[in-house]
Amino acid sequence: MLSLLRIAVRNVLRHRRRSLITFSAVFLALAIMVGIRGFMNGMQSGMRDSIVKGQTGQLQIHRRGYLKNVAKSSLEMDLPASDEFIQKVTTVPGVTHAAARIQFGGMLNARDSTTVALFTAIDPEQELQVCPLRLDQISSGKPLLHAPVQAGNLSPELAASLGAKLGDKTTLLTNDRDGVLNALEVEVVGTVGARGVPLPDKKVGLVTLSLAQELLRMQGRATEIVVSIRDGERLHEMQRRIQTAIGSDYEVATWLEIVPWLEDAFATQDFGFNLLVGIFLFVALLGVVNTMLMAVYERTREIGTMMSVGVRRRQILALFLLEAAILGLAGGVLGAAAGCACVAYLSHAGVTLKMGGAAMPLTLHPFIQPGYVVFVLLLATAGATLAALWPSLRASRLRPVEALSSL
Amino acid sequence: MLKRIITLFLLASVVLLRVPFAYAGEPTAVELVKHYDEVMSPSTFDSLMTMVAHRQDGTTRSYKFRGLKSGLDKTRVWFFEPAAAKGQEMLRVGDNMWVYMPNLKRSIRIAARESFQGGDFNNGDIMRVNYVADYTPKLVASEDTSAWLLDLTAKTKEATYDRIKLWMSKSKRLPVRAEYYAASGKLLRSAKFDDIKTFRGLERPAHITMRNELATQRYSEITLLDVKTNVEVPPQKFVLDDLGR
């Protein structure tokens, strides 16, 4: 067996040009597979972070039924934002922070034009503990942190529809929790836009929690509590633990439940990607079939000679399969290495992309899971071996006498 | 010849019998809608109303306000109750509506299709009742033989609703009930008009119940406490700068 391997290696090295073709096909396929996967990993992770660390947080607490409610931002379904309630959440082991928010709709007025918009009221300091990427989403001006209470950040679309500029005083009019109209002045201190992911609602704004509580006459109340946890892998376990701690009047939802479309979109992306690289690999392996078949034709006399000196048909078969496997593995290892190098470089340098519909560009850092590299290596080697099966079988079935006499 | 005489006679009888009958009993769609406007929103009137908004959770909120109308397209509203709304005012002039916020001492533009103080009436239901101007009416067959059924289609996008089905009683020519639709054909609200009263010669329903068909536990009721028609209304009451004074 070992001598067979030695002969196989020698054969591969002997037929340089042919080996190079097979090698290149596998090399390219693997480099591209690993490279694109790494890029997609970076993009998906960047988008996920942009949403989870920039908007939803890891877990959210609402009054039971709030998320299913037709009128999504119903203020009647509120919950206490008291220290006592927040402490009930933060004392659950594994919870790092909790921050109160109010989601509400309102009419923003500037220069006698009014636009309906959706607002999120945040406690600027607490919010950064649960959504650290909020600061990263400021596209112009300042965040709400250290800003006066009557300050707001608007999405570029909202600001544009009102013709509002930084420093403008706008008026936010809405119905309070009881339905009575109320209005407060909001100074536009900055504009915000999610990175990479287009917002589901274009006309949105951020205001301070204190302002919203006064506007909506909801002192000490909130519509949601956003919770961050130490270990993101234990999302569902933490969901259950917090649920137990706060009781059944409230419900805890993971970000997966709050933005279910995100992982669905990624799954669709992955399916498309797998299909594409599958076709790519298939074409590369067809190249392997072709070169191996050529090898068998070229080396018919050599096979005849081997058979006539007593080499078994099984061994001939094994020899050709081994040659293909060596080429597959070598091309695979080097291809994957090239792909990994490319991913590592891009990860270090960062790739900045502006995706359609998104307000701001997203800088992503590609990465690759070792498991994926091992998987594609095995796939390439096994694929190359399998592709060589038919040519190798042909070789092993040659009749020695005819093979010797062939040209 | 005989055939022709019979035909003529038949034609004549149809014409002679039909015309006076139509004059006596069947008002046209436009006449009915005009009557609706005259009863529900006379061209000058001063009224005191209460609104009770019934919420999803079963609780209620009460409002008290004065509505003053001048001409066809000018309305002003003053809120007295609850305390949180006291001092707030609304003004409609033509297609424009504003709310005056006493805490900011400023008026903010609002729209006809937005909720009136968080209840189930829209701002337009209170301040823009001019169906002749806003809708094209058509009389359609009614299953209810005691009422006419009018199908109103909005002429302008400023109208409060895209389509309204309005039932008016044959006996008193007063609204009985109505359904309000979005352009998509979705039923948004339905109203019931009852408690017919006479306010200084004006006979009209004094109680309107507006049900929110999108969240059916929600409904709001408006009760007229007093109505004065043909009042003297100074025109400066209907300029933006007068709000809050």
XYZ file of C-alpha atoms in Angstrom:
652
model
C 0.000 0.000 0.000
C 2.789 2.367 0.939
C 4.644 1.592 -2.278
C 1.404 2.240 -4.155
C 1.245 5.660 -2.537
C 4.835 6.324 -3.490
C 4.138 5.367 -7.099
C 1.011 7.571 -7.081
C 2.972 10.582 -5.850
C 5.644 9.928 -8.425
C 3.025 9.669 -11.177
C 1.446 12.941 -10.134
C 4.795 14.685 -10.229
C 5.784 13.009 -13.500
C 2.799 14.327 -15.463
C 3.271 17.950 -14.519
C 0.988 19.648 -17.014
C -1.937 17.295 -16.503
C -1.552 17.394 -12.751
C -1.413 21.140 -12.856
C -4.784 21.325 -14.654
C -6.504 19.075 -12.102
C -4.760 20.777 -9.252
C -5.754 24.236 -10.491
C -9.395 23.284 -10.894
C -9.616 22.059 -7.300
C -7.427 24.884 -6.032
C -9.624 27.568 -7.586
C -12.850 25.920 -6.513
C -11.705 25.702 -2.901
C -10.178 29.162 -2.778
C -13.423 30.646 -4.059
C -15.616 28.512 -1.778
C -13.689 29.469 1.323
C -13.304 33.095 0.234
C -16.975 33.678 -0.506
C -18.115 31.799 2.581
C -15.819 33.957 4.687
C -17.161 37.093 3.062
C -20.749 35.980 3.623
C -20.002 35.087 7.236
C -18.663 38.585 7.720
C -21.659 40.174 6.065
C -24.231 38.130 7.951
C -22.498 38.653 11.250
C -22.179 42.382 10.544
C -25.861 42.674 9.746
C -26.843 40.586 12.760
C -24.726 42.775 15.031
C -26.131 45.904 13.454
C -29.618 44.739 14.381
C -29.034 42.984 17.682
C -26.383 45.305 19.128
C -27.803 48.383 17.462
C -31.569 48.056 17.682
C -33.259 45.066 19.292
C -30.856 43.986 22.020
C -30.591 40.298 22.875
C -33.821 39.894 24.836
C -36.887 42.070 25.295
C -39.581 42.067 27.959
C -43.101 43.258 27.180
C -46.492 42.986 28.782
C -47.954 39.648 27.724
C -49.690 40.008 24.355
C -47.886 43.213 23.348
C -46.000 41.686 20.436
C -49.121 39.996 19.072
C -51.206 43.141 19.418
C -52.498 44.517 16.113
C -51.734 48.109 16.988
C -48.096 47.333 17.639
C -47.203 50.345 19.708
C -50.142 50.262 22.066
C -49.302 52.347 25.096
C -52.022 50.695 27.144
C -49.919 47.527 27.227
C -47.107 49.110 29.193
C -44.988 47.892 32.087
C -43.235 49.433 35.065
C -39.824 50.979 34.439
C -39.178 51.234 38.164
C -35.847 50.366 39.749
C -37.610 47.555 41.551
C -38.810 45.909 38.336
C -35.498 46.459 36.524
C -33.668 44.929 39.506
C -35.847 41.856 39.299
C -34.381 41.391 35.834
C -30.771 42.384 36.476
C -30.465 40.119 39.513
C -31.081 37.033 37.344
C -27.632 35.368 37.094
C -26.200 35.863 33.618
C -28.005 39.149 32.955
C -25.618 42.058 32.518
C -27.928 45.043 31.935
C -31.531 46.066 31.425
C -32.804 49.300 29.892
C -36.339 50.660 29.541
C -37.746 51.958 26.289
C -41.024 53.290 24.927
C -42.106 52.621 21.359
C -44.720 55.052 20.125
C -46.069 56.756 17.063
C -46.366 60.482 16.690
C -46.496 63.411 14.357
C -43.364 65.453 13.991
C -43.880 69.020 12.917
C -41.331 71.438 11.529
C -41.967 74.627 9.583
C -45.724 73.937 9.385
C -45.323 70.524 7.778
C -46.175 67.374 9.690
C -45.043 63.784 9.172
C -46.203 60.657 10.946
C -43.258 58.710 12.338
C -42.367 55.913 14.740
C -40.267 56.769 17.745
C -38.152 54.821 20.177
C -37.546 56.506 23.489
C -34.313 55.449 25.170
C -32.413 56.166 28.319
C -29.200 57.294 26.567
C -26.822 55.870 29.161
C -28.580 52.591 29.894
C -29.258 52.020 26.197
C -25.547 51.841 25.400
C -25.217 48.937 27.829
C -27.780 46.868 25.928
C -27.236 48.249 22.400
C -23.606 49.402 22.220
C -23.776 49.962 18.455
C -26.278 52.818 18.847
C -23.355 55.233 18.823
C -22.069 53.697 15.613
C -25.353 54.536 13.891
C -25.090 58.295 14.190
C -24.776 59.460 10.591
C -24.510 63.159 11.415
C -24.562 65.342 14.505
C -24.539 63.962 18.031
C -26.097 60.986 19.838
C -28.587 61.500 22.670
C -25.859 60.737 25.195
C -25.042 63.921 27.164
C -27.675 65.767 25.093
C -30.477 67.714 26.799
C -33.706 65.880 27.632
C -35.613 67.528 24.782
C -33.331 66.091 22.109
C -33.980 63.705 19.266
C -32.158 61.786 16.562
C -34.080 61.396 13.303
C -33.612 58.970 10.443
C -32.343 60.790 7.339
C -35.670 60.050 5.602
C -37.672 61.626 8.421
C -35.422 64.676 8.577
C -35.607 65.073 4.798
C -39.398 64.787 4.654
C -39.670 67.645 7.152
C -36.786 69.628 5.753
C -35.399 69.569 9.308
C -31.724 70.300 9.864
C -29.420 69.778 12.823
C -30.245 72.248 15.544
C -33.835 72.739 14.381
C -36.565 72.801 16.974
C -39.379 70.480 15.951
C -42.653 69.716 17.686
C -43.645 66.169 18.489
C -47.424 65.760 18.737
C -49.070 62.549 19.840
C -51.874 61.076 21.886
C -50.774 60.287 25.397
C -51.487 56.981 27.115
C -55.055 58.183 27.773
C -55.573 59.369 24.206
C -55.357 63.078 25.016
C -53.212 65.095 22.632
C -49.907 66.332 23.918
C -46.953 67.998 22.273
C -43.378 68.792 23.249
C -40.495 70.467 21.565
C -37.705 68.238 20.275
C -34.385 69.598 19.102
C -32.795 67.647 16.259
C -29.257 66.923 17.499
C -28.347 64.145 15.085
C -29.446 61.726 12.405
C -29.357 57.957 12.771
C -29.450 55.122 10.282
C -28.864 51.415 10.652
C -25.726 50.100 9.024
C -26.022 47.494 6.323
C -29.636 46.611 6.966
C -32.408 48.788 5.582
C -34.867 49.767 8.324
C -38.352 48.254 8.014
C -39.769 51.710 8.711
C -38.089 54.629 7.034
C -39.486 57.464 9.101
C -38.179 56.776 12.573
C -36.626 58.730 15.375
C -34.969 58.357 18.757
C -35.930 60.566 21.682
C -34.991 60.462 25.338
C -37.042 58.314 27.681
C -37.678 61.268 30.004
C -39.143 63.286 27.137
C -41.412 60.440 26.063
C -42.589 59.799 29.623
C -43.603 63.448 29.933
C -45.140 63.596 26.449
C -47.141 60.405 26.877
C -47.872 61.110 30.546
C -46.262 57.775 31.434
C -44.010 58.643 34.381
C -42.159 55.549 35.576
C -43.583 53.414 32.780
C -42.197 51.886 29.579
C -43.382 49.610 26.796
C -40.333 47.370 26.765
C -37.281 46.435 28.769
C -34.245 45.447 26.735
C -31.935 42.936 28.384
C -28.341 42.048 27.603
C -26.808 38.777 28.773
C -23.268 37.626 29.354
C -23.343 34.591 27.079
C -25.219 34.978 23.802
C -25.078 31.219 23.248
C -27.425 30.692 26.186
C -30.144 32.923 24.759
C -33.044 30.529 25.229
C -31.957 29.382 28.667
C -31.754 33.029 29.774
C -35.154 33.689 28.241
C -36.654 30.989 30.485
C -34.796 32.205 33.569
C -35.910 35.819 33.192
C -39.463 34.675 32.459
C -39.503 32.762 35.740
C -38.158 35.785 37.609
C -40.735 38.298 36.357
C -43.879 36.159 36.259
C -46.516 35.472 33.666
C -47.930 39.012 33.306
C -44.962 39.731 31.093
C -43.277 37.866 28.299
C -39.645 37.572 27.333
C -38.763 37.395 23.649
C -35.387 36.724 22.045
C -34.181 38.879 19.171
C -34.815 35.845 16.952
C -38.526 36.212 17.729
C -38.477 39.982 17.331
C -36.812 40.009 13.905
C -37.649 36.536 12.576
C -37.091 37.648 8.989
C -33.369 38.122 9.586
C -32.364 34.484 10.014
C -34.824 33.516 7.257
C -33.058 35.910 4.915
C -29.692 34.403 5.880
C -30.997 30.858 5.328
C -32.144 31.853 1.832
C -28.751 33.448 1.194
C -26.963 30.301 2.380
C -29.107 28.108 0.170
C -28.229 30.196 -2.877
C -24.569 30.150 -1.908
C -24.486 26.375 -1.405
C -26.163 25.843 -4.760
C -23.640 28.085 -6.466
C -20.541 26.512 -4.918
C -22.060 23.078 -5.545
C -22.200 23.850 -9.256
C -18.711 25.307 -9.110
C -17.276 22.218 -7.469
C -19.149 19.972 -9.881
C -17.623 21.711 -12.892
C -14.172 21.528 -11.321
C -14.644 17.803 -10.721
C -15.766 17.290 -14.320
C -12.333 18.659 -15.197
C -10.845 15.995 -12.942
C -12.814 13.258 -14.754
C -11.533 14.537 -18.067
C -7.861 14.758 -17.122
C -7.944 11.367 -15.401
C -9.550 9.809 -18.454
C -6.830 11.335 -20.617
C -4.293 9.911 -18.212
C -5.701 6.444 -18.596
C -5.593 6.651 -22.412
C -2.087 8.034 -22.388
C -0.824 5.479 -19.978
C -2.458 2.387 -21.507
C 0.920 0.765 -22.303
C 2.172 1.577 -18.851
C -0.886 -0.095 -17.346
C -0.342 -3.131 -19.586
C 3.264 -3.337 -18.414
C 2.261 -3.140 -14.780
C -0.330 -5.825 -15.224
C 2.083 -8.093 -17.022
C 4.567 -7.871 -14.142
C 1.818 -8.992 -11.781
C 0.168 -5.841 -10.514
C -3.414 -6.654 -9.565
C -6.454 -4.965 -11.162
C -7.444 -3.820 -7.678
C -4.065 -2.186 -7.273
C -4.346 -0.427 -10.632
C -7.738 0.903 -9.535
C -6.319 2.007 -6.203
C -3.342 3.669 -7.883
C -5.449 5.892 -10.094
C -7.846 6.722 -7.263
C -4.901 7.612 -5.080
C -3.491 9.917 -7.716
C -6.797 11.742 -7.910
C -7.060 11.890 -4.122
C -3.557 13.326 -3.836
C -4.348 15.970 -6.420
C -7.681 16.731 -4.756
C -6.124 17.017 -1.332
C -3.153 19.072 -2.509
C -5.333 21.433 -4.561
C -7.815 21.534 -1.744
C -5.334 22.300 1.004
C -3.582 24.990 -0.991
C -6.875 26.395 -2.303
C -8.382 26.507 1.160
C -5.190 28.072 2.467
C -5.357 30.739 -0.246
C -9.016 31.323 0.616
C -8.212 31.560 4.326
C -5.363 33.970 3.641
C -7.699 36.125 1.601
C -10.338 36.025 4.380
C -7.707 36.826 6.998
C -6.472 39.799 4.996
C -9.993 41.168 4.396
C -10.854 40.563 8.026
C -7.848 42.598 9.065
C -8.490 45.348 6.514
C -12.295 45.323 6.750
C -14.622 45.559 3.757
C -16.900 48.594 3.634
C -20.105 48.070 1.733
C -23.149 50.242 1.224
C -26.108 47.984 0.717
C -29.212 49.021 -1.142
C -31.717 50.783 1.072
C -29.398 51.043 4.052
C -28.667 54.464 5.404
C -25.019 53.917 6.155
C -22.231 51.662 4.902
C -21.363 48.561 6.886
C -17.749 47.607 7.503
C -17.598 43.864 7.666
C -14.874 41.507 8.801
C -14.964 38.184 6.978
C -14.159 35.070 8.977
C -14.259 31.344 8.374
C -15.134 28.487 10.701
C -12.396 25.743 10.855
C -15.178 23.161 10.576
C -16.211 24.567 7.221
C -12.617 24.376 5.911
C -12.262 20.749 6.999
C -15.633 19.967 5.460
C -14.823 21.448 2.043
C -11.376 19.784 2.091
C -12.959 16.386 2.654
C -15.570 17.206 0.041
C -12.941 18.162 -2.539
C -10.753 15.113 -1.862
C -13.687 12.714 -1.841
C -15.114 14.446 -4.894
C -11.864 14.196 -6.833
C -11.536 10.530 -5.889
C -15.108 9.858 -6.923
C -14.613 11.736 -10.163
C -11.635 9.517 -10.918
C -13.601 6.353 -10.250
C -14.842 5.818 -13.783
C -11.481 6.486 -15.523
C -9.761 4.310 -12.906
C -12.222 1.471 -13.434
C -11.554 1.687 -17.148
C -7.848 1.432 -16.467
C -8.223 -1.556 -14.186
C -10.340 -3.390 -16.734
C -7.824 -3.177 -19.580
C -6.579 -6.463 -20.934
C -2.800 -6.602 -20.477
C -2.059 -7.951 -23.970
C -4.163 -5.318 -25.734
C -2.890 -2.589 -23.500
C 0.713 -3.516 -24.245
C 0.116 -3.465 -27.963
C -1.738 -0.147 -27.994
C 0.003 3.003 -29.070
C -102.959 52.358 -35.853
C -104.599 50.857 -32.815
C -101.257 49.532 -31.719
C -99.758 52.993 -31.965
C -102.562 54.527 -29.890
C -102.155 51.917 -27.199
C -98.398 52.481 -27.119
C -98.836 56.207 -26.853
C -101.428 55.807 -24.146
C -99.162 53.479 -22.206
C -96.206 55.825 -22.558
C -98.294 58.786 -21.498
C -99.644 57.002 -18.467
C -96.175 55.956 -17.399
C -94.890 59.501 -17.713
C -97.919 61.077 -16.078
C -98.019 58.641 -13.195
C -94.259 58.430 -12.579
C -93.339 62.075 -12.423
C -95.615 63.299 -9.617
C -94.870 60.115 -7.675
C -91.143 60.731 -7.808
C -91.612 64.316 -6.686
C -93.712 63.298 -3.728
C -91.838 60.362 -2.248
C -88.350 59.885 -3.651
C -85.782 62.557 -2.853
C -82.656 62.489 -4.966
C -79.350 61.361 -3.500
C -78.034 64.921 -3.516
C -81.123 66.199 -1.695
C -80.661 63.603 1.024
C -76.996 64.383 1.513
C -77.735 68.098 1.556
C -80.285 67.432 4.268
C -77.717 65.388 6.202
C -75.314 68.342 6.115
C -78.034 70.818 7.169
C -79.037 68.683 10.140
C -75.697 67.324 11.307
C -73.599 70.368 10.536
C -75.635 73.538 9.875
C -73.695 76.309 8.210
C -73.431 78.363 11.401
C -73.821 76.651 14.711
C -72.450 76.681 18.198
C -72.595 73.424 20.118
C -71.541 71.820 23.358
C -70.691 68.132 23.227
C -69.250 65.340 25.301
C -67.298 62.395 23.978
C -66.767 59.136 25.835
C -64.042 56.938 24.387
C -64.323 53.251 25.307
C -60.913 51.621 25.233
C -59.726 48.115 24.464
C -59.167 47.373 28.154
C -62.771 48.306 29.031
C -61.940 51.666 30.620
C -63.367 54.954 29.368
C -62.123 58.512 28.858
C -64.467 61.504 28.821
C -64.076 64.767 26.947
C -66.134 67.930 26.868
C -65.749 70.487 24.107
C -67.410 73.322 22.256
C -67.703 73.323 18.474
C -68.275 76.522 16.533
C -68.902 76.521 12.805
C -69.078 79.378 10.344
C -69.934 78.951 6.681
C -69.133 75.700 4.962
C -65.487 75.169 5.803
C -64.570 76.930 9.030
C -64.761 75.152 12.374
C -63.210 75.800 15.746
C -63.163 73.530 18.770
C -62.361 74.335 22.413
C -61.601 71.536 24.870
C -62.700 71.863 28.497
C -62.289 68.337 29.880
C -60.303 66.317 30.836
C -57.776 68.496 32.645
C -54.971 67.315 30.361
C -56.827 68.613 27.308
C -58.048 71.873 28.853
C -56.918 74.853 26.838
C -56.366 72.842 23.676
C -58.131 74.144 20.596
C -58.606 73.004 17.044
C -59.220 74.992 13.901
C -60.266 73.992 10.432
C -60.121 76.415 7.545
C -60.740 74.796 4.178
C -58.413 71.800 3.826
C -56.201 72.881 6.727
C -56.491 71.783 10.335
C -54.444 72.734 13.343
C -54.375 71.929 17.024
C -53.272 74.592 19.479
C -51.156 73.307 22.372
C -51.331 75.618 25.406
C -48.074 74.277 26.916
C -46.130 75.264 23.794
C -48.368 78.218 22.906
C -48.167 76.990 19.344
C -50.430 75.485 16.689
C -49.514 72.258 14.964
C -50.929 71.016 11.711
C -53.134 67.904 11.947
C -55.026 65.832 9.379
C -58.715 65.015 8.852
C -57.999 61.291 8.895
C -56.289 61.252 12.283
C -58.030 60.229 15.479
C -59.902 62.998 17.315
C -58.287 63.060 20.795
C -57.422 59.359 20.673
C -61.046 58.253 20.276
C -62.674 56.509 17.350
C -63.960 59.600 15.587
C -61.568 61.256 13.186
C -60.812 64.966 13.230
C -62.792 65.211 10.005
C -65.886 63.684 11.644
C -66.004 66.684 13.947
C -64.594 69.468 11.810
C -65.219 68.464 8.222
C -68.865 67.431 7.841
C -69.660 68.750 4.378
C -70.719 65.671 2.494
C -72.203 67.526 -0.489
C -68.847 69.110 -1.217
C -66.682 66.073 -0.387
C -68.621 63.119 -1.807
C -70.549 61.993 -4.893
C -73.752 60.367 -3.588
C -75.746 57.603 -5.218
C -78.997 56.040 -4.013
C -78.704 52.263 -3.957
C -81.153 49.486 -3.119
C -81.587 49.101 0.626
C -82.578 45.891 2.374
C -84.059 48.007 5.114
C -87.346 49.328 3.652
C -87.642 52.024 6.311
C -84.405 53.721 5.230
C -82.695 54.978 2.118
C -79.204 53.741 1.477
C -76.711 56.211 0.065
C -73.374 55.274 -1.382
C -70.952 58.194 -1.055
C -67.659 58.209 -2.951
C -64.997 60.766 -2.067
C -64.402 63.498 -4.654
C -61.161 64.651 -3.048
C -58.389 62.922 -1.153
C -58.839 65.496 1.589
C -62.217 63.913 2.433
C -62.316 62.127 5.779
C -63.142 58.737 4.239
C -62.848 57.230 0.771
C -66.315 55.744 0.804
C -69.341 55.944 3.091
C -72.542 53.923 3.194
C -75.201 56.048 4.847
C -78.681 54.925 5.878
C -81.269 57.698 6.330
C -84.736 57.057 7.731
C -87.656 57.572 5.326
C -89.906 58.839 8.110
C -87.726 61.698 9.394
C -84.964 61.843 6.770
C -82.390 61.566 9.548
C -79.272 59.428 9.599
C -79.745 56.011 11.233
C -76.432 54.358 10.698
C -73.334 54.580 8.537
C -70.309 52.568 7.501
C -66.985 54.144 6.642
C -64.544 52.453 4.269
C -60.922 52.796 3.190
C -60.023 52.993 -0.511
C -59.162 49.287 -0.335
C -62.787 48.527 0.598
C -61.852 47.702 4.189
C -64.469 48.673 6.762
C -62.850 51.108 9.201
C -65.671 52.445 11.355
C -69.410 52.073 11.725
C -71.735 54.596 13.299
C -75.167 54.516 14.869
C -77.271 57.669 15.199
C -80.024 57.756 17.813
C -81.742 59.752 20.592
C -83.506 62.206 18.259
C -83.977 65.551 19.975
C -85.043 69.035 18.967
C -82.562 71.800 19.789
C -84.202 75.198 19.236
C -86.099 73.942 16.210
C -83.307 71.698 14.858
C -84.373 68.076 14.986
C -81.429 65.702 14.848
C -79.880 62.666 16.537
C -78.219 63.814 19.749
C -76.140 60.680 20.201
C -73.656 59.089 17.814
C -71.821 55.858 18.526
C -68.723 55.254 16.429
C -67.395 51.697 16.527
C -63.810 51.000 15.541
C -64.036 48.036 13.150
C -60.250 47.524 13.227
C -60.242 46.976 16.995
C -63.838 46.051 17.698
C -63.704 46.431 21.485
C -63.141 50.128 20.914
C -65.926 52.625 20.376
C -66.639 56.256 21.134
C -69.883 58.086 21.800
C -70.632 61.728 21.190
C -73.584 63.331 22.942
C -74.870 66.772 22.016
C -75.672 68.809 25.085
C -76.728 71.968 23.291
C -76.870 73.378 19.779
C -77.535 76.951 18.698
C -77.988 77.653 15.005
C -77.927 80.949 13.084
C -75.530 82.451 15.595
C -73.452 85.557 14.983
C -69.881 84.365 14.490
C -67.107 86.942 14.221
C -64.733 85.980 11.367
C -61.592 86.616 13.453
C -62.435 83.467 15.454
C -61.254 81.465 12.437
C -57.735 82.751 11.956
C -54.721 80.843 13.235
C -53.439 83.720 15.334
C -56.648 83.759 17.363
C -56.030 80.276 18.788
C -55.241 80.353 22.476
C -56.937 83.722 22.970
